[in-house]
XYZ file of C-alpha atoms in Angstrom:
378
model
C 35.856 49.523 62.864
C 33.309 50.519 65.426
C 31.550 54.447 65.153
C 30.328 55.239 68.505
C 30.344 58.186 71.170
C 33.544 57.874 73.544
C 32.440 55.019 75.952
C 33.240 55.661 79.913
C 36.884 54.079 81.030
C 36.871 51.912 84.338
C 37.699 53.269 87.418
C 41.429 52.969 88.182
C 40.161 53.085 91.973
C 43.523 51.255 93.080
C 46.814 50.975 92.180
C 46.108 47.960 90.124
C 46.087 49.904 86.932
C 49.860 50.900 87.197
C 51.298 46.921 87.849
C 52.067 47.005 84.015
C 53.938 49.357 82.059
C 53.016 50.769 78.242
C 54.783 52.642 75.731
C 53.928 53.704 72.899
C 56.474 52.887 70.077
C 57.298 55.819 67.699
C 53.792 57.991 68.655
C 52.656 59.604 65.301
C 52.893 62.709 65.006
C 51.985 63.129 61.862
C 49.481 61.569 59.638
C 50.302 61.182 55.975
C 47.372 61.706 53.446
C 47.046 58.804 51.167
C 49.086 56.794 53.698
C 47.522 54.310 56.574
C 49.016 55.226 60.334
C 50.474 52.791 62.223
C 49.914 52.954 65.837
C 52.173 50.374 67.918
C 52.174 50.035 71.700
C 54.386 47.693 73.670
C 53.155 46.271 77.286
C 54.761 44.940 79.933
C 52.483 43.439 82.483
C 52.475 41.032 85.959
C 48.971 39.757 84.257
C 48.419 39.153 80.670
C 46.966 42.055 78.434
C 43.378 40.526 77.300
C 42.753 43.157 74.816
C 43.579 46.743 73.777
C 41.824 49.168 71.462
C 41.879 52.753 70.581
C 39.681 55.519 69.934
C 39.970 58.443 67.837
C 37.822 61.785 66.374
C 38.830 64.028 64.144
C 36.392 66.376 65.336
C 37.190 67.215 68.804
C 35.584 63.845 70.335
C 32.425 64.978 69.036
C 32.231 61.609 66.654
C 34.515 58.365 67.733
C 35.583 56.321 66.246
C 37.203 52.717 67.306
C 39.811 49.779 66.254
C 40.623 47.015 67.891
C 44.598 46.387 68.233
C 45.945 43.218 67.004
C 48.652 41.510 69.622
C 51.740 40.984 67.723
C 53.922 38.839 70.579
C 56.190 41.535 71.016
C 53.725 45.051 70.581
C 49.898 45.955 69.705
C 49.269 46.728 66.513
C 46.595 48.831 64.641
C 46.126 50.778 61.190
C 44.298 53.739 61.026
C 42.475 54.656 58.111
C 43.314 57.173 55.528
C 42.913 60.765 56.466
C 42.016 64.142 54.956
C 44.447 67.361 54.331
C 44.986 69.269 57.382
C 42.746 67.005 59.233
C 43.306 67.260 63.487
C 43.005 63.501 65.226
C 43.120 62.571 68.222
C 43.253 59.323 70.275
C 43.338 57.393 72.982
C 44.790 53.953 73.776
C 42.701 51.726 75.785
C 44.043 48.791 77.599
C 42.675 45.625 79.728
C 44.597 43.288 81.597
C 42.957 39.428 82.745
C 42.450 40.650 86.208
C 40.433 44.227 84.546
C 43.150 46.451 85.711
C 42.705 48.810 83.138
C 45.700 51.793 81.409
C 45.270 54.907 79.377
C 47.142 56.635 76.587
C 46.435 59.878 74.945
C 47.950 61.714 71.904
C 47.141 63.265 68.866
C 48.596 64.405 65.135
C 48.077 66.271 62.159
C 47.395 65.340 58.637
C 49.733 66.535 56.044
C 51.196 65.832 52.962
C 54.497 63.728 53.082
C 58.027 64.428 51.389
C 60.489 61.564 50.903
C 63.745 62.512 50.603
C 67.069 59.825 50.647
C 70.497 60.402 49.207
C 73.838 59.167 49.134
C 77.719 59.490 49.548
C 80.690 58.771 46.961
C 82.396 56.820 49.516
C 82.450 55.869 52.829
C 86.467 56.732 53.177
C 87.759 59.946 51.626
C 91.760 61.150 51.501
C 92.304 64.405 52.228
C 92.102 66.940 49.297
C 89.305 64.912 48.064
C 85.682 66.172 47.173
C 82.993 64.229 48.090
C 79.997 63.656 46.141
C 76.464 64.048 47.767
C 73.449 62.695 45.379
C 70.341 62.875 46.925
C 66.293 62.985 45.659
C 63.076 63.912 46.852
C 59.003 62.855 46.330
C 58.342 67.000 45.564
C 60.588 68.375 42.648
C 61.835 71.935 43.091
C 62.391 72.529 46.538
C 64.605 73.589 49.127
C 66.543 70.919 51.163
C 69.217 71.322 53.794
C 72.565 69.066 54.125
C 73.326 68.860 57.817
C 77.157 67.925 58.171
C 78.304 67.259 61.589
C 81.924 66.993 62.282
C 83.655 67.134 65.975
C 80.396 68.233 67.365
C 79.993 71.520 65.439
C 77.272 70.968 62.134
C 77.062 72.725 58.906
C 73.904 73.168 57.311
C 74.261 73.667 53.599
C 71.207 75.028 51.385
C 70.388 72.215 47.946
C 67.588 72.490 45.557
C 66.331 69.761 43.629
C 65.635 69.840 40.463
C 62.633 69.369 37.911
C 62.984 65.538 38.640
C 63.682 66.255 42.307
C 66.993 65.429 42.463
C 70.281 67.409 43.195
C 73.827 67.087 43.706
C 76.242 68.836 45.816
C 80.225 68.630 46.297
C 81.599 69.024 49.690
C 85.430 69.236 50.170
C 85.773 68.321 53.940
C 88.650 70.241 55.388
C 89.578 68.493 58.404
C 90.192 64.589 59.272
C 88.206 62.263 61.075
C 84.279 60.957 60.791
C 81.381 63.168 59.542
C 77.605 62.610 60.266
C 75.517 63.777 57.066
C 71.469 64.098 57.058
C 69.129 65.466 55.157
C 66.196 67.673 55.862
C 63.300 69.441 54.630
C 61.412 72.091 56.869
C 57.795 71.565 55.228
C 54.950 74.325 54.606
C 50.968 74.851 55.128
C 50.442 71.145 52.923
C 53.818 69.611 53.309
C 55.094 67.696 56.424
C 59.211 68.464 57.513
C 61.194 65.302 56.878
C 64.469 64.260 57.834
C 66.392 61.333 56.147
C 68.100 58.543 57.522
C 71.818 59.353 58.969
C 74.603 58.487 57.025
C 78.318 58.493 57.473
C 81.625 58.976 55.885
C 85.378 59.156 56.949
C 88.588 61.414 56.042
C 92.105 59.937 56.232
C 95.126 62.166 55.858
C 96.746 61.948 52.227
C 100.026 61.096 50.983
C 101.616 63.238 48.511
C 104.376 62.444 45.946
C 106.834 65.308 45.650
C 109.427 65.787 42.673
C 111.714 68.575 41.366
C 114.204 68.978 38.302
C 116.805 71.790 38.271
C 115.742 73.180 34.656
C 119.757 75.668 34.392
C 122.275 73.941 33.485
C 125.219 74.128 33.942
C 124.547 76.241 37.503
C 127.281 79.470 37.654
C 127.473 81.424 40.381
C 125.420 84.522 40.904
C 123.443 83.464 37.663
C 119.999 82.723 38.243
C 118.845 78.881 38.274
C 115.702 77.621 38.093
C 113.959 74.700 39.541
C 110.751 73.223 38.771
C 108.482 70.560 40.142
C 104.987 69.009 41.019
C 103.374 66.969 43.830
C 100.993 63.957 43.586
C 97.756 63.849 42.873
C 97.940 67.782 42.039
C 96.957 69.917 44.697
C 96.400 73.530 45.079
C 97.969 76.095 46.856
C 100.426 74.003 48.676
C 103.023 75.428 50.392
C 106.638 73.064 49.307
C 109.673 74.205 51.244
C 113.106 73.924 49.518
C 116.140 73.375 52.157
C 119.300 74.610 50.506
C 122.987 73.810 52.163
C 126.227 75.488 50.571
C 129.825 75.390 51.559
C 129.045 78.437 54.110
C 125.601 78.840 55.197
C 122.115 77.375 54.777
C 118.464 79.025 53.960
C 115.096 78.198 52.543
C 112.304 79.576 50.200
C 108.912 78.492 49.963
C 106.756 78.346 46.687
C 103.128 77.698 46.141
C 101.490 75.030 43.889
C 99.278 75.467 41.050
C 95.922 73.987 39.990
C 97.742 71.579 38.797
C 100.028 70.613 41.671
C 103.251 72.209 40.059
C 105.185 75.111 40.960
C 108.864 76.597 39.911
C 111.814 78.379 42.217
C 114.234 80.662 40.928
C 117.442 81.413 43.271
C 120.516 83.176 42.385
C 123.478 81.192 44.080
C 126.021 83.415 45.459
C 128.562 80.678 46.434
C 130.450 78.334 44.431
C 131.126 74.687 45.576
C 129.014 72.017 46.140
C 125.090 72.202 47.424
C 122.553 70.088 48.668
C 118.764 70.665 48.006
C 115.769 69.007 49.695
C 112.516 69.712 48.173
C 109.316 69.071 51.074
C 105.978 69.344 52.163
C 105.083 70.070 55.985
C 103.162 68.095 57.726
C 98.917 70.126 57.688
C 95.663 69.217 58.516
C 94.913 67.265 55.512
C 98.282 65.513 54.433
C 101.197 63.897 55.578
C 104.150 65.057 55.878
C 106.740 64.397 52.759
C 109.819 64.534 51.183
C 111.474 64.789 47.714
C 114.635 63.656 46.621
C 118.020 65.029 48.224
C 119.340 66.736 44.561
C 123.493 67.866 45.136
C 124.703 70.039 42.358
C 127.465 72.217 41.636
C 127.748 75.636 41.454
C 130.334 76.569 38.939
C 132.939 79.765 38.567
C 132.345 82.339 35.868
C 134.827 82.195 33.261
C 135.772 85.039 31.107
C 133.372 84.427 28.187
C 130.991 84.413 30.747
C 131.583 87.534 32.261
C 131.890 89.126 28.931
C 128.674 87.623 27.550
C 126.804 89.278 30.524
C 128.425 92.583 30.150
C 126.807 92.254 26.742
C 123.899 91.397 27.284
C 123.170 94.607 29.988
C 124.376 96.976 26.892
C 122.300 95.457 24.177
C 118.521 96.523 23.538
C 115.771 94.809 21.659
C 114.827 93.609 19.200
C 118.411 91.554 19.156
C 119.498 87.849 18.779
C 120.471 86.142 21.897
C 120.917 82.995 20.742
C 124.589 83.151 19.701
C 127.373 82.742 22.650
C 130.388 82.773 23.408
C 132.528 84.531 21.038
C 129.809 85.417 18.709
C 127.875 87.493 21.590
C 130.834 89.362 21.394
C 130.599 90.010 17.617
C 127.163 91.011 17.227
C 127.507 94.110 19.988
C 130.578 95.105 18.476
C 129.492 94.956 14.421
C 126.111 96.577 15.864
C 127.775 99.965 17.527
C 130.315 100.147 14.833
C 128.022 99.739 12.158
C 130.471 97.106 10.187
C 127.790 94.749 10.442
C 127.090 95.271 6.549
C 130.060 95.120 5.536
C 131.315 91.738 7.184
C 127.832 90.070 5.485
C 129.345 91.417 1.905
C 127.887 93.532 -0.220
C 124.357 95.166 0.516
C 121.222 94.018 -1.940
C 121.553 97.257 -4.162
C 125.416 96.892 -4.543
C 124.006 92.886 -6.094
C 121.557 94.852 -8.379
C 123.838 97.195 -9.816
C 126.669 94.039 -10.224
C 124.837 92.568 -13.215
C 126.941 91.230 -16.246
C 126.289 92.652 -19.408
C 128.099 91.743 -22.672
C 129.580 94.331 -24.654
C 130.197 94.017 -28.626
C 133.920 94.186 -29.567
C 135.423 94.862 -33.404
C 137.711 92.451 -34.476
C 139.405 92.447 -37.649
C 137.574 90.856 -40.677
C 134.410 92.333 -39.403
C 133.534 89.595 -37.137
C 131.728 90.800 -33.787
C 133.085 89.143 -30.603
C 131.698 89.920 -26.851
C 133.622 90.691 -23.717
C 131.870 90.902 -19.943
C 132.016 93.910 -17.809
C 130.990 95.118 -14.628
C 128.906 98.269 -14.519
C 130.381 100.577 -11.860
């Protein structure tokens, strides 16, 4: 390293100075404390570069400094040294060609401290419905990061913190198909340098769902409600199935909604009596496929008497009372309840059991002998 005021630059008095070209590869512009700054330069030149060097102050050119650049085959190299907080440098690139045609390059940067920050996907193909997992860390604990998701040219910026440790963790549910575009970026202060991290990418494929249903009534009677229950998989919530029903006369559909966990349940009350078809499926959406369930055919019976009876019943009775008898016995429990002959069908009532108690009575028999007989206190 040379310390010496700026010295003069040839005279570009012809066009000689412009029969190479230079560029500067990646131009700081930023110095890092603690860190060394790389300055390369690439050259392309009818004559052969002889030498190159660079000068630099940090005090507005009132001291210079100077470092020769090191030819690398394919660029000019040179470290700078280590810097100071907030410190203002500024350069210039010096270069000299075999015939002394001579080229210039200016630029300058500002010392700051520097944030790392990396992190990482849970997979580089996701199905639709699926979350994906962003991990990601950073040199300064505690601070404020921003997830830049880019997805059919619009992007979504998404606040993180990290942590003590300087790491966070975020989950993303992507709601359309196709490839997303994820950095990650910090916007710096008065010490700290912004940072961006290195792109990284991820893709969403539609899903296929497995749909299934169970018709819980049994047997099915017309206009009596039935009940059908299912679930798709992997669960997913809040989607929409569609049941197709076909009778001997008409056709319709209902739509239910899924649950958290994927399941949902239908009740219908059939209003014809014959044979039906049902087809359980989900409609094609943004995430997931189209699918189907099974084609279910059941049969929706008559009502038969006891039937019609045991409903009556039913509509005339009030709780607390059993259900759990049919038939016949429905039937006997409304009647025995409004009649009040309940009581008297069980048998005798508990106090009618206390008062019933044997008791042996002495009897007098000749020859003075005592003998017993049993009656019933009344």
């Amino acid at each position: 390293m040379i310390r010496r005021p700026p010295r003069s630059t040839p005279s570009n008095s012809s066009a000689a100075s412009d029969v190479y070209k230079r560029q500067l590869i990646n131009p700081p512009e930023v110095g890092y404390t603690n860190y060394t700054t790389l300055i390369k330069v690439e050259s392309e030149s009818t004559s052969e570069i002889r030498n190159m060097w660079i000068e630099y102050t940090r005090d507005n050119w009132k001291n210079v400094e100077e470092i020769e650049l090191i030819d690398k085959d394919d660029y000019w190299l040179a470290a700078l040294p280590l810097f100071d907080l907030h410190d203002e440098v500024k350069y210039r690139i010096h270069a000299r060609d075999e015939i002394d045609n001579t080229g210039l390059i200016e630029g300058s940067f500002t010392v700051m401290n520097q944030v790392e920050i990396d992190f990482g996907v849970s997979g580089s193909v996701i199905q639709g419905g699926q979350t994906v997992k962003i991990t990601g860390a950073a040199t300064r604990p505690s601070i404020n990061l921003k997830l830049n998701i880019e997805h059919g040219g619009t992007t979504n910026s998404i606040n993180v913190q990290t942590d003590g440790d300087g790491v966070f963790t975020y989950d993303y549910l992507p709601t359309k198909i196709g490839e997303y575009d994820i950095t990650l970026s910090y916007s710096g202060d008065e010490d700290y340098h912004s940072a961006i991290s290195r792109e990284k990418s991820f893709r969403v494929d539609k899903r296929k769902l497995e749909l299934t249903t169970e018709i819980d009534t049994q047997p099915v009677k017309v206009e009596r409600p039935m009940t059908i229950t299912g679930k798709i998989t992997p669960a997913v919530n809040g989607m929409e199935v569609e049941f197709i029903f076909v009778n001997p006369e008409t056709s319709f559909t209902e739509t239910v909604t899924t649950n958290r966990e994927g399941m949902f349940s239908l009740t219908i009350t059939p209003e014809v009596v014959g044979s039906w078809d049902m087809l359980p499926q989900l409609m094609v959406s943004e995430l997931f496929d189209a699918s189907q369930g099974s084609l279910n055919s059941f049969e929706v019976q008559k009502l038969t008497p006891i039937d019609i009876v045991a409903y009556q019943a039913m509509k005339f009775t009030e709780p607390p009372l059993l259900y759990v008898l049919i038939g016949v016995g429905v039937i006997l429990v409304v009647v025995l309840q409004k009649t009040g002959a309940l009581d008297r069908i069980r048998g005798l009532s508990d106090e009618d059991y206390d008062d019933e108690e044997e008791e042996e009575e002495p009897e007098q028999k000749n020859g003075g002998a005592t003998a017993y007989k049993r009656r019933s206190a009344r």
